JSON list of C-alpha atoms in Angstrom, two decimals:
[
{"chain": "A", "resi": 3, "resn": "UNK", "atom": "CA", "xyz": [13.54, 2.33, -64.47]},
{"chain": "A", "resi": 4, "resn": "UNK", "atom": "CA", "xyz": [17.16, 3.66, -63.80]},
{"chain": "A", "resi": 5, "resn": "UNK", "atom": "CA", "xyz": [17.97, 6.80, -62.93]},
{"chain": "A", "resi": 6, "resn": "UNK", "atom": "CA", "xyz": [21.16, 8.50, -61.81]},
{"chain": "A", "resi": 7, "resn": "UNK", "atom": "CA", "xyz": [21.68, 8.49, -58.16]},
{"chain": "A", "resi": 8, "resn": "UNK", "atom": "CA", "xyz": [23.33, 11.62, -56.08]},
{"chain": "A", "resi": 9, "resn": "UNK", "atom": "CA", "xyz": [23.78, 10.61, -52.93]},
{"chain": "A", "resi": 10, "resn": "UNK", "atom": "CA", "xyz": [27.56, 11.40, -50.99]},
{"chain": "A", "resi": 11, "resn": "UNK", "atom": "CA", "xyz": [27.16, 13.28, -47.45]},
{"chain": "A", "resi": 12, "resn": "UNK", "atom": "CA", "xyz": [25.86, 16.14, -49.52]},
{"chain": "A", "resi": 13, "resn": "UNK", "atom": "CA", "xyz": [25.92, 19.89, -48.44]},
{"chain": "A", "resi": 14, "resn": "UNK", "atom": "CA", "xyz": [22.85, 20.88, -46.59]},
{"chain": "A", "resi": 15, "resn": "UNK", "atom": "CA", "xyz": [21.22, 24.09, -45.84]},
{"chain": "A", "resi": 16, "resn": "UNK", "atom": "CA", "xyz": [19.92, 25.53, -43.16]},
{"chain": "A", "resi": 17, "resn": "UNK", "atom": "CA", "xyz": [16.28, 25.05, -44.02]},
{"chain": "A", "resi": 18, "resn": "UNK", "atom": "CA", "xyz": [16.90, 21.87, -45.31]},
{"chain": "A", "resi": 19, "resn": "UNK", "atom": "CA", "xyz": [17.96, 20.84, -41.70]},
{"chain": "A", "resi": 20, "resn": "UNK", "atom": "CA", "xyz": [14.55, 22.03, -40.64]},
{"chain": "A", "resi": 21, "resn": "UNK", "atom": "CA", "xyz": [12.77, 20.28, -42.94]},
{"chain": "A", "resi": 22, "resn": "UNK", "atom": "CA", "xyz": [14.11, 17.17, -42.05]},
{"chain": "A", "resi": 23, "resn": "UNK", "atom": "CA", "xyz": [13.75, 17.61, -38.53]},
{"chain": "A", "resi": 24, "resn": "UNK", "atom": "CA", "xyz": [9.89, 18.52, -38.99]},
{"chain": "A", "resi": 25, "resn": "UNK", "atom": "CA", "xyz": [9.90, 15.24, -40.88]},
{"chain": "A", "resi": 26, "resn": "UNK", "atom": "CA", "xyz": [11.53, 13.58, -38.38]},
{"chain": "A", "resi": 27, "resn": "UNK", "atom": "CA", "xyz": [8.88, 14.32, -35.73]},
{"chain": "A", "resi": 28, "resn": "UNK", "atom": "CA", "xyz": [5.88, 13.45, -38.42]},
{"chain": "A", "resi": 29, "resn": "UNK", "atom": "CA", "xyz": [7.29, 10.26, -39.08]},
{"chain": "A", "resi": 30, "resn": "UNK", "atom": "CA", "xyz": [8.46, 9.40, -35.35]},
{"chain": "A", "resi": 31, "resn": "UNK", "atom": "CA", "xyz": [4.61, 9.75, -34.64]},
{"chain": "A", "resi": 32, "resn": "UNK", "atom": "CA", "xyz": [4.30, 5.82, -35.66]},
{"chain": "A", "resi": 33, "resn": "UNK", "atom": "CA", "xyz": [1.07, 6.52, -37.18]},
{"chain": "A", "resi": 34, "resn": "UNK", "atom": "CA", "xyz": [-0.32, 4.34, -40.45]},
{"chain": "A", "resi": 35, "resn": "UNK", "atom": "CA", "xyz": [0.93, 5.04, -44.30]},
{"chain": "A", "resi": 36, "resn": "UNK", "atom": "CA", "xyz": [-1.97, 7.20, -44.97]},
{"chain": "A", "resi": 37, "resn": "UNK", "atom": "CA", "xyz": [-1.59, 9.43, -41.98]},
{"chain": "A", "resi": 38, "resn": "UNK", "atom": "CA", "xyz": [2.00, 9.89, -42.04]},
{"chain": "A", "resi": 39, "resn": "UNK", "atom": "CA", "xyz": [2.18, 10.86, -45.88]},
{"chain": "A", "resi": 40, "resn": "UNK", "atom": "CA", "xyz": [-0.43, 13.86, -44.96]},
{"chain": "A", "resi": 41, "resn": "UNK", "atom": "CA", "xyz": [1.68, 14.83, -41.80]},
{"chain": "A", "resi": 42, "resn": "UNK", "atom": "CA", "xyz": [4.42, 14.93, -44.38]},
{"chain": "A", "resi": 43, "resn": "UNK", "atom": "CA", "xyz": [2.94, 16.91, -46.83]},
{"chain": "A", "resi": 44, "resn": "UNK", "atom": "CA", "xyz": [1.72, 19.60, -44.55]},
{"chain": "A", "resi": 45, "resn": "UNK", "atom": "CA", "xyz": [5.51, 20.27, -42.98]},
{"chain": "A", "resi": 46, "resn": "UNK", "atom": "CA", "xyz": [7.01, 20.12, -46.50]},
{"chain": "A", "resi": 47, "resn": "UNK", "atom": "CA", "xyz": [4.24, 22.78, -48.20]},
{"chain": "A", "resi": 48, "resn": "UNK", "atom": "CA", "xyz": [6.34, 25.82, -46.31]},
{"chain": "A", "resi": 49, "resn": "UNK", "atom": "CA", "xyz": [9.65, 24.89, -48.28]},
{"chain": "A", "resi": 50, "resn": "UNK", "atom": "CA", "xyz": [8.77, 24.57, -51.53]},
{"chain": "A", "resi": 51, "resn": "UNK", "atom": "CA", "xyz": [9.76, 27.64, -54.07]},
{"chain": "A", "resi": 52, "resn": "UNK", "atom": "CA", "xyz": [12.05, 29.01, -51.77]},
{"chain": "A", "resi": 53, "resn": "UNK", "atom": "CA", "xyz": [15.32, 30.15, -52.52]},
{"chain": "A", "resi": 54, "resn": "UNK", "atom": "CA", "xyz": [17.25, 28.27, -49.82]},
{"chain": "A", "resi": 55, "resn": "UNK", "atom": "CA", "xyz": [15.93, 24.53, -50.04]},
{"chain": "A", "resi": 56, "resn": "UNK", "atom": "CA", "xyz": [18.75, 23.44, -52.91]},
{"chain": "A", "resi": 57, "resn": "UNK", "atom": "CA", "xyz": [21.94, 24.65, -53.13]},
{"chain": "A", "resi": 58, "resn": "UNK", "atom": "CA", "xyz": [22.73, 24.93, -56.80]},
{"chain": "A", "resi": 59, "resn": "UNK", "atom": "CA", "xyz": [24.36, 21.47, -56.93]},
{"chain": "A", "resi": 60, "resn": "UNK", "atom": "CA", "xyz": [20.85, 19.72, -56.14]},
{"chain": "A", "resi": 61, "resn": "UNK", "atom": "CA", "xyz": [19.13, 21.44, -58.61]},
{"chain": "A", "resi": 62, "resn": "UNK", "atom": "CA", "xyz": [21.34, 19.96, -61.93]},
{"chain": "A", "resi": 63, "resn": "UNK", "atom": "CA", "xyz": [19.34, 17.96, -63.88]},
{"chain": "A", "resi": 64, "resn": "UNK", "atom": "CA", "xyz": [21.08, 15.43, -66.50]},
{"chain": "A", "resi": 65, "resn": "UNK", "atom": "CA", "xyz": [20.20, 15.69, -70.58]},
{"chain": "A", "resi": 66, "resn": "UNK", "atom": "CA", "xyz": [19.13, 12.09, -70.83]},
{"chain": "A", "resi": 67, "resn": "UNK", "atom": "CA", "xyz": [17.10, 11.57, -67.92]},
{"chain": "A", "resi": 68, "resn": "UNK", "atom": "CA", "xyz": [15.37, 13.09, -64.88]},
{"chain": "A", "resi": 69, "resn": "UNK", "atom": "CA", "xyz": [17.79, 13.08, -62.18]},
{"chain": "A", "resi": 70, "resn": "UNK", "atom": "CA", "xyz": [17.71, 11.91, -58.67]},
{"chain": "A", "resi": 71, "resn": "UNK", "atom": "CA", "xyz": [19.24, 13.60, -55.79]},
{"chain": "A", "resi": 72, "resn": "UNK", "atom": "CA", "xyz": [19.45, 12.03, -52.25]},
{"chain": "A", "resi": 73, "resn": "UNK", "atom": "CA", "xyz": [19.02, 15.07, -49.75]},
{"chain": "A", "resi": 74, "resn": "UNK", "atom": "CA", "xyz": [18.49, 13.12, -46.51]},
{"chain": "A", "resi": 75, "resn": "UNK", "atom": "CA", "xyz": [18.85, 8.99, -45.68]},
{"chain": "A", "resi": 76, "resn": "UNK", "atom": "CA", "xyz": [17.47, 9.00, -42.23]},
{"chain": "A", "resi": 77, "resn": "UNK", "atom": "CA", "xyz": [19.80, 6.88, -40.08]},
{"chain": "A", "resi": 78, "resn": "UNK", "atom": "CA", "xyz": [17.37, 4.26, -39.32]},
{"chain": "A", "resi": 79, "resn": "UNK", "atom": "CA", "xyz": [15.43, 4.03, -42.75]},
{"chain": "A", "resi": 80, "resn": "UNK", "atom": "CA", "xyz": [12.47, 5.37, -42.11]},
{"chain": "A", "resi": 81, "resn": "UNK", "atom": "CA", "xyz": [12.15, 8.31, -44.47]},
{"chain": "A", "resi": 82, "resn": "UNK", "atom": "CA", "xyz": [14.16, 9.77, -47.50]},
{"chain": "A", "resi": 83, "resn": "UNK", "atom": "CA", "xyz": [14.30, 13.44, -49.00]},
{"chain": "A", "resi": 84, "resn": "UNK", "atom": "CA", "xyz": [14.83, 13.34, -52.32]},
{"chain": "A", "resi": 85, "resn": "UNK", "atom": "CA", "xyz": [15.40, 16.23, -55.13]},
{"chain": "A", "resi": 86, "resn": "UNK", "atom": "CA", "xyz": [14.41, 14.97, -58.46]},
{"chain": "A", "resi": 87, "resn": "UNK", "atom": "CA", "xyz": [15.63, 17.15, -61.57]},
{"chain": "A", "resi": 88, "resn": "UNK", "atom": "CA", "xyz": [13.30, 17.17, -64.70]},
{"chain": "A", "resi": 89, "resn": "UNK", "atom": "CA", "xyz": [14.66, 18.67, -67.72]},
{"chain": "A", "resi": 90, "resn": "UNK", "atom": "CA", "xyz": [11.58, 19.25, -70.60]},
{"chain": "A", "resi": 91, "resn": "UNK", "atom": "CA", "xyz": [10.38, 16.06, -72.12]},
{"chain": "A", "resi": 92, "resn": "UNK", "atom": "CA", "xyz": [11.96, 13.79, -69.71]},
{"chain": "A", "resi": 93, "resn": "UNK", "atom": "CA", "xyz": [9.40, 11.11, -67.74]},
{"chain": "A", "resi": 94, "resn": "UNK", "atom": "CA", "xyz": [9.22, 8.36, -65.92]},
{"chain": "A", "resi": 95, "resn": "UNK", "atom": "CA", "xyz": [7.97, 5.18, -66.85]},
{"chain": "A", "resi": 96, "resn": "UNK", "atom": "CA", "xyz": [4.27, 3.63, -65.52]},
{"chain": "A", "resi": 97, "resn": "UNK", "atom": "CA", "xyz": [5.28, 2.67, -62.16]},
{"chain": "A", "resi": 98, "resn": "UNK", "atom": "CA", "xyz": [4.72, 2.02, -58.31]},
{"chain": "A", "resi": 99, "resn": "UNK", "atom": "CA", "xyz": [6.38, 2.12, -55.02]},
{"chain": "A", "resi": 100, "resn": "UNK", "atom": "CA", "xyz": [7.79, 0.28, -52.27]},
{"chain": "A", "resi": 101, "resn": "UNK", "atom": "CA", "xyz": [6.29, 3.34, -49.31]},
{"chain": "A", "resi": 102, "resn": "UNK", "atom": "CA", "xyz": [4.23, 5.70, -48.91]},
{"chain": "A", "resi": 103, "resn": "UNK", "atom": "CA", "xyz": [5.49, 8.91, -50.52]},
{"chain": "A", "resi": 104, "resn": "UNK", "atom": "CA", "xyz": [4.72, 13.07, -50.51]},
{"chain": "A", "resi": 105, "resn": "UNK", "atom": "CA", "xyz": [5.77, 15.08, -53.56]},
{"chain": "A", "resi": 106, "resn": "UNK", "atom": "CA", "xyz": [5.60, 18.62, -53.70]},
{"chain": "A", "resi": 107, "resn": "UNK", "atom": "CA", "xyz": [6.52, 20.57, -56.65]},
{"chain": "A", "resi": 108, "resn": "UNK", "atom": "CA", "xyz": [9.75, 23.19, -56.06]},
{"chain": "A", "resi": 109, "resn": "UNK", "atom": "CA", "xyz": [9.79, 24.82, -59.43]},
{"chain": "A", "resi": 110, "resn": "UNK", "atom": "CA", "xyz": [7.72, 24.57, -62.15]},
{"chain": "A", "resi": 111, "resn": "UNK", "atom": "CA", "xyz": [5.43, 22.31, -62.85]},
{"chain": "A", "resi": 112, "resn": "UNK", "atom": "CA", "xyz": [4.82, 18.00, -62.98]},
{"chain": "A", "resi": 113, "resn": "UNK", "atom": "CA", "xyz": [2.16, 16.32, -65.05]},
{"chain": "A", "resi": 114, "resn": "UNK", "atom": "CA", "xyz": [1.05, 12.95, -63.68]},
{"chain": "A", "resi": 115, "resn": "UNK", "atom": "CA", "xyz": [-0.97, 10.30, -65.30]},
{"chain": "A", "resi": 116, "resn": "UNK", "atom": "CA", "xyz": [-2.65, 8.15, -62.54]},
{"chain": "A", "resi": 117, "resn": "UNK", "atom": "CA", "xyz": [-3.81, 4.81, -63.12]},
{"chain": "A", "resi": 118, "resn": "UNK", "atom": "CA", "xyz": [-5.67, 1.03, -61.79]},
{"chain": "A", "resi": 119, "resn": "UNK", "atom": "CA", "xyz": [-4.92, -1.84, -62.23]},
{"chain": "A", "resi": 120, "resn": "UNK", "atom": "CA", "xyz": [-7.60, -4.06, -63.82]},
{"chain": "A", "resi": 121, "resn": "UNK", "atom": "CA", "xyz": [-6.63, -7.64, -63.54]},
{"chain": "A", "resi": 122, "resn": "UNK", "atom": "CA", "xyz": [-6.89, -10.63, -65.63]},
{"chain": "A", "resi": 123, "resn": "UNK", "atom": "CA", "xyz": [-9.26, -12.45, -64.06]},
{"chain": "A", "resi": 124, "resn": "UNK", "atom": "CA", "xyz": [-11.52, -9.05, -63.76]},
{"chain": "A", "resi": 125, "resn": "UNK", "atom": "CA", "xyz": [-11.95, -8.24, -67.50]},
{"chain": "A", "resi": 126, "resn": "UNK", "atom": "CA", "xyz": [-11.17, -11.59, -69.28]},
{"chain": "A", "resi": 127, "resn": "UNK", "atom": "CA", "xyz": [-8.54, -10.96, -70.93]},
{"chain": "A", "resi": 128, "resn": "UNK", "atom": "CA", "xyz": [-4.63, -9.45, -70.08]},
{"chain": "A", "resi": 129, "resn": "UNK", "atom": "CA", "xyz": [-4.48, -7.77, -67.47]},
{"chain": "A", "resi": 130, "resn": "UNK", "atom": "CA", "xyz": [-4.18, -3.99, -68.42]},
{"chain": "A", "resi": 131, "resn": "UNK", "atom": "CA", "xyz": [-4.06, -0.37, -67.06]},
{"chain": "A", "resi": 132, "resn": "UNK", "atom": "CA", "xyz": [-7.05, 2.30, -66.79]},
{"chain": "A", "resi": 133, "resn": "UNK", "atom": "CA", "xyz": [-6.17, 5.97, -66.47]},
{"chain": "A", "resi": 134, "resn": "UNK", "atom": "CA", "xyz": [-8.10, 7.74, -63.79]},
{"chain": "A", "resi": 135, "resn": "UNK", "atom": "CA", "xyz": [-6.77, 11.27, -63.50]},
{"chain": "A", "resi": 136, "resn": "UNK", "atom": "CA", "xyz": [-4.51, 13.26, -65.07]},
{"chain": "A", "resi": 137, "resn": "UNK", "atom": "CA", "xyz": [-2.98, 16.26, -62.90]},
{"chain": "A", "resi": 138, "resn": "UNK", "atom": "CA", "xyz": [-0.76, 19.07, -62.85]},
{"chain": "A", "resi": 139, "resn": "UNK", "atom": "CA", "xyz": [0.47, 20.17, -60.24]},
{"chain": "A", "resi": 140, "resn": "UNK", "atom": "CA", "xyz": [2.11, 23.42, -59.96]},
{"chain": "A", "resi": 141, "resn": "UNK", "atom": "CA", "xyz": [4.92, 25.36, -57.85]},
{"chain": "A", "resi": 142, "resn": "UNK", "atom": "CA", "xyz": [3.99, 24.92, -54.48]},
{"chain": "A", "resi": 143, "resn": "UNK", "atom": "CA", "xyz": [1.46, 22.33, -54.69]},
{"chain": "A", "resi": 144, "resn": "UNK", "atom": "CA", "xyz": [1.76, 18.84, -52.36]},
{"chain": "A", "resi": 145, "resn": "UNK", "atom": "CA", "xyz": [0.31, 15.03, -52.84]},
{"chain": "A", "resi": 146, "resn": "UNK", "atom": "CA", "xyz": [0.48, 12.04, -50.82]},
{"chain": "A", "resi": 147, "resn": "UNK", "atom": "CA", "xyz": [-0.24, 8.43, -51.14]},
{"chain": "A", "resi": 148, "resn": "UNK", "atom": "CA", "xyz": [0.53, 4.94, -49.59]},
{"chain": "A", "resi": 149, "resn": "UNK", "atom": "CA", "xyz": [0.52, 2.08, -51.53]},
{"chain": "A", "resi": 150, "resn": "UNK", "atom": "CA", "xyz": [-1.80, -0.28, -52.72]},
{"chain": "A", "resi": 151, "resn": "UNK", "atom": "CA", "xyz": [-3.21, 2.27, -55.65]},
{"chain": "A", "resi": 152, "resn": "UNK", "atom": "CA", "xyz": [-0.18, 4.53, -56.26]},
{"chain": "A", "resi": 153, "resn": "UNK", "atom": "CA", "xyz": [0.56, 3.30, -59.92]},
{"chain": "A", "resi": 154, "resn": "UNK", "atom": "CA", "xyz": [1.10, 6.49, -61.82]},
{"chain": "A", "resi": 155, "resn": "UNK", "atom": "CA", "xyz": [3.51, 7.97, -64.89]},
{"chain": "A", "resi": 156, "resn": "UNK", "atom": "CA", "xyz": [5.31, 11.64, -64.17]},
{"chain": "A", "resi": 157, "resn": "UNK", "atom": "CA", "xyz": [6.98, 14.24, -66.43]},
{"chain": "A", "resi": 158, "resn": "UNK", "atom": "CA", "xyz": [7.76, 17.68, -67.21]},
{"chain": "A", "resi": 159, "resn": "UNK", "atom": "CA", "xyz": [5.79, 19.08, -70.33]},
{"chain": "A", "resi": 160, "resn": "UNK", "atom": "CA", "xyz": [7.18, 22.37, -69.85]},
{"chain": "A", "resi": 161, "resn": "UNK", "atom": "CA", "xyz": [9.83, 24.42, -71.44]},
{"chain": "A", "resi": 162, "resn": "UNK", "atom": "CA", "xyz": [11.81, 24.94, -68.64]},
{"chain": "A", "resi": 163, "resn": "UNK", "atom": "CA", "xyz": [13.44, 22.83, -65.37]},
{"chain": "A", "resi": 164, "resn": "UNK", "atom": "CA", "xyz": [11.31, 21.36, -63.20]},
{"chain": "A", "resi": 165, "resn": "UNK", "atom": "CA", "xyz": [12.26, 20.41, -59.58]},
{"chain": "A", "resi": 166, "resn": "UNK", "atom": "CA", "xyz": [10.20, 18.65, -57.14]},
{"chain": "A", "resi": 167, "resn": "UNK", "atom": "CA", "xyz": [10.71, 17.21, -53.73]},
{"chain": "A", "resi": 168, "resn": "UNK", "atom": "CA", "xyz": [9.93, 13.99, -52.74]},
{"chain": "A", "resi": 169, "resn": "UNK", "atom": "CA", "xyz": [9.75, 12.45, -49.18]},
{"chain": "A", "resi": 170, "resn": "UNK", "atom": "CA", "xyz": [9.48, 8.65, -49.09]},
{"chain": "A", "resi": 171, "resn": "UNK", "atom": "CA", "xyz": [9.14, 6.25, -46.02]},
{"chain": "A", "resi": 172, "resn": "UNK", "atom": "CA", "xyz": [12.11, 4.01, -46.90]},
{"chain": "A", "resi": 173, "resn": "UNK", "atom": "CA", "xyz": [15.78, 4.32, -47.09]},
{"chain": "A", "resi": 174, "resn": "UNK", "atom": "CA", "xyz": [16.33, 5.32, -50.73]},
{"chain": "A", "resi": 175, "resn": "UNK", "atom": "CA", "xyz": [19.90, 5.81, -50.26]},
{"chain": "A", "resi": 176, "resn": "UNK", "atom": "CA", "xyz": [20.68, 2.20, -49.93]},
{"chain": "A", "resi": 177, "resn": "UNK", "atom": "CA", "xyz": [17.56, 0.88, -52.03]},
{"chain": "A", "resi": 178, "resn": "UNK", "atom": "CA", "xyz": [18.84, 3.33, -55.10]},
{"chain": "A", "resi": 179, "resn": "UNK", "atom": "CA", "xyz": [14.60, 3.96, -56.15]},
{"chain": "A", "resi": 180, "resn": "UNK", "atom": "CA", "xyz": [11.14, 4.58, -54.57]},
{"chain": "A", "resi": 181, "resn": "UNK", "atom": "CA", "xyz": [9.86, 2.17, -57.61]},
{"chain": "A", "resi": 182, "resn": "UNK", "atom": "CA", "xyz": [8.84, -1.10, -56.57]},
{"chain": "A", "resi": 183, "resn": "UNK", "atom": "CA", "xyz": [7.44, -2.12, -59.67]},
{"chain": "A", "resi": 184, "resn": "UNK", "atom": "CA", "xyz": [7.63, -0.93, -63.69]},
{"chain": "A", "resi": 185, "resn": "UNK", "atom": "CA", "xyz": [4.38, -1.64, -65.26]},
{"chain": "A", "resi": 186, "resn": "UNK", "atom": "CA", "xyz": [4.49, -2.35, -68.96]},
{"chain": "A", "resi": 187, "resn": "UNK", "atom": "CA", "xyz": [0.88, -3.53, -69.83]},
{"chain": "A", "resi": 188, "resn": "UNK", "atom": "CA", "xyz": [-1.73, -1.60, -72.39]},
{"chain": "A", "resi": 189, "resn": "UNK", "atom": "CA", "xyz": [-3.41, 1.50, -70.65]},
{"chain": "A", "resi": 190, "resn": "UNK", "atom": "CA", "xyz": [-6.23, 2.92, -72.26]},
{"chain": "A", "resi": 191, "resn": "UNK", "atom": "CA", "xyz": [-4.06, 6.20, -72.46]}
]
């Protein structure tokens, strides 16, 4: 799964700065995946739909594919801030990723197919995927999750442009993608 990277030392705005200093301190905590994703979440929830996150250049989306924006590398690689831009129609492929990871939806809305992986071994046959929820989440609205059982599929099934923030615990600047792994086995759905 490609997707077109933005990343140069970007403009940033003022509550930008804050958010990545509140993520700073969350992260800086040292505490386990799980932990650190909710600490996350809650000191990104305040900055979603406002006005003065994005400047207008982070919120361009590209006609053939969602588009990724790099907001914030920390200098050490422990977390990213990352803008992605989701035309209507456009979607990821099944996938997973290489950190924990918060998501909170900026404008509009993201529909998210989540899934589990049923091995081989387990069912006696290929090994193939099981849907387990599908979500949308709305403007405003934050999730969290740490890896093993993040395997999920995300798009924009709305008219309009959909931007959502996402806050990973690796250095997606130099790694290019939070996906560790594209998953193209039968799902039920």
């Amino acid at each position: 799964m490609s997707t077109p990277t933005a990343y140069r030392a970007a403009r940033t705005t003022e509550r930008l700065d804050a958010l990545v200093t509140d993520v700073r301190e969350a992260v800086g905590r040292g505490l386990p995946p799980d932990l650190t994703a909710y600490l996350v979440g809650e000191r990104l929830a305040p900055h979603l739909g406002t006005a003065d996150l994005l400047t207008d250049e982070q919120c361009e989306g590209d006609p053939d594919h969602y588009r990724q924006h790099v907001l914030h590398a920390e200098h050490d690689g422990s977390f990213s801030i990352v803008a992605l831009v989701w035309l209507p129609g456009q979607r990821t492929s099944v996938h997973d990723h290489v950190s924990w990871c918060v998501t909170g939806v900026h404008e509009g809305e993201e529909h998210e197919r989540r899934y589990r992986l049923v091995p081989a071994a387990e069912n006696g046959g290929a090994a193939r995927l099981v849907a387990t929820e599908d979500v949308v989440n709305p403007r405003g609205s934050v999730c969290g999750f740490a890896p093993p059982g993040d395997i999920h599929r995300v798009w924009n099934a709305c008219g309009s442009r959909a931007i959502s923030i996402h806050i990973y615990g690796a250095d997606i600047a130099r790694l290019g993608s939070s996906v560790r792994r594209v998953y193209e086995l039968p799902a039920d759905r």
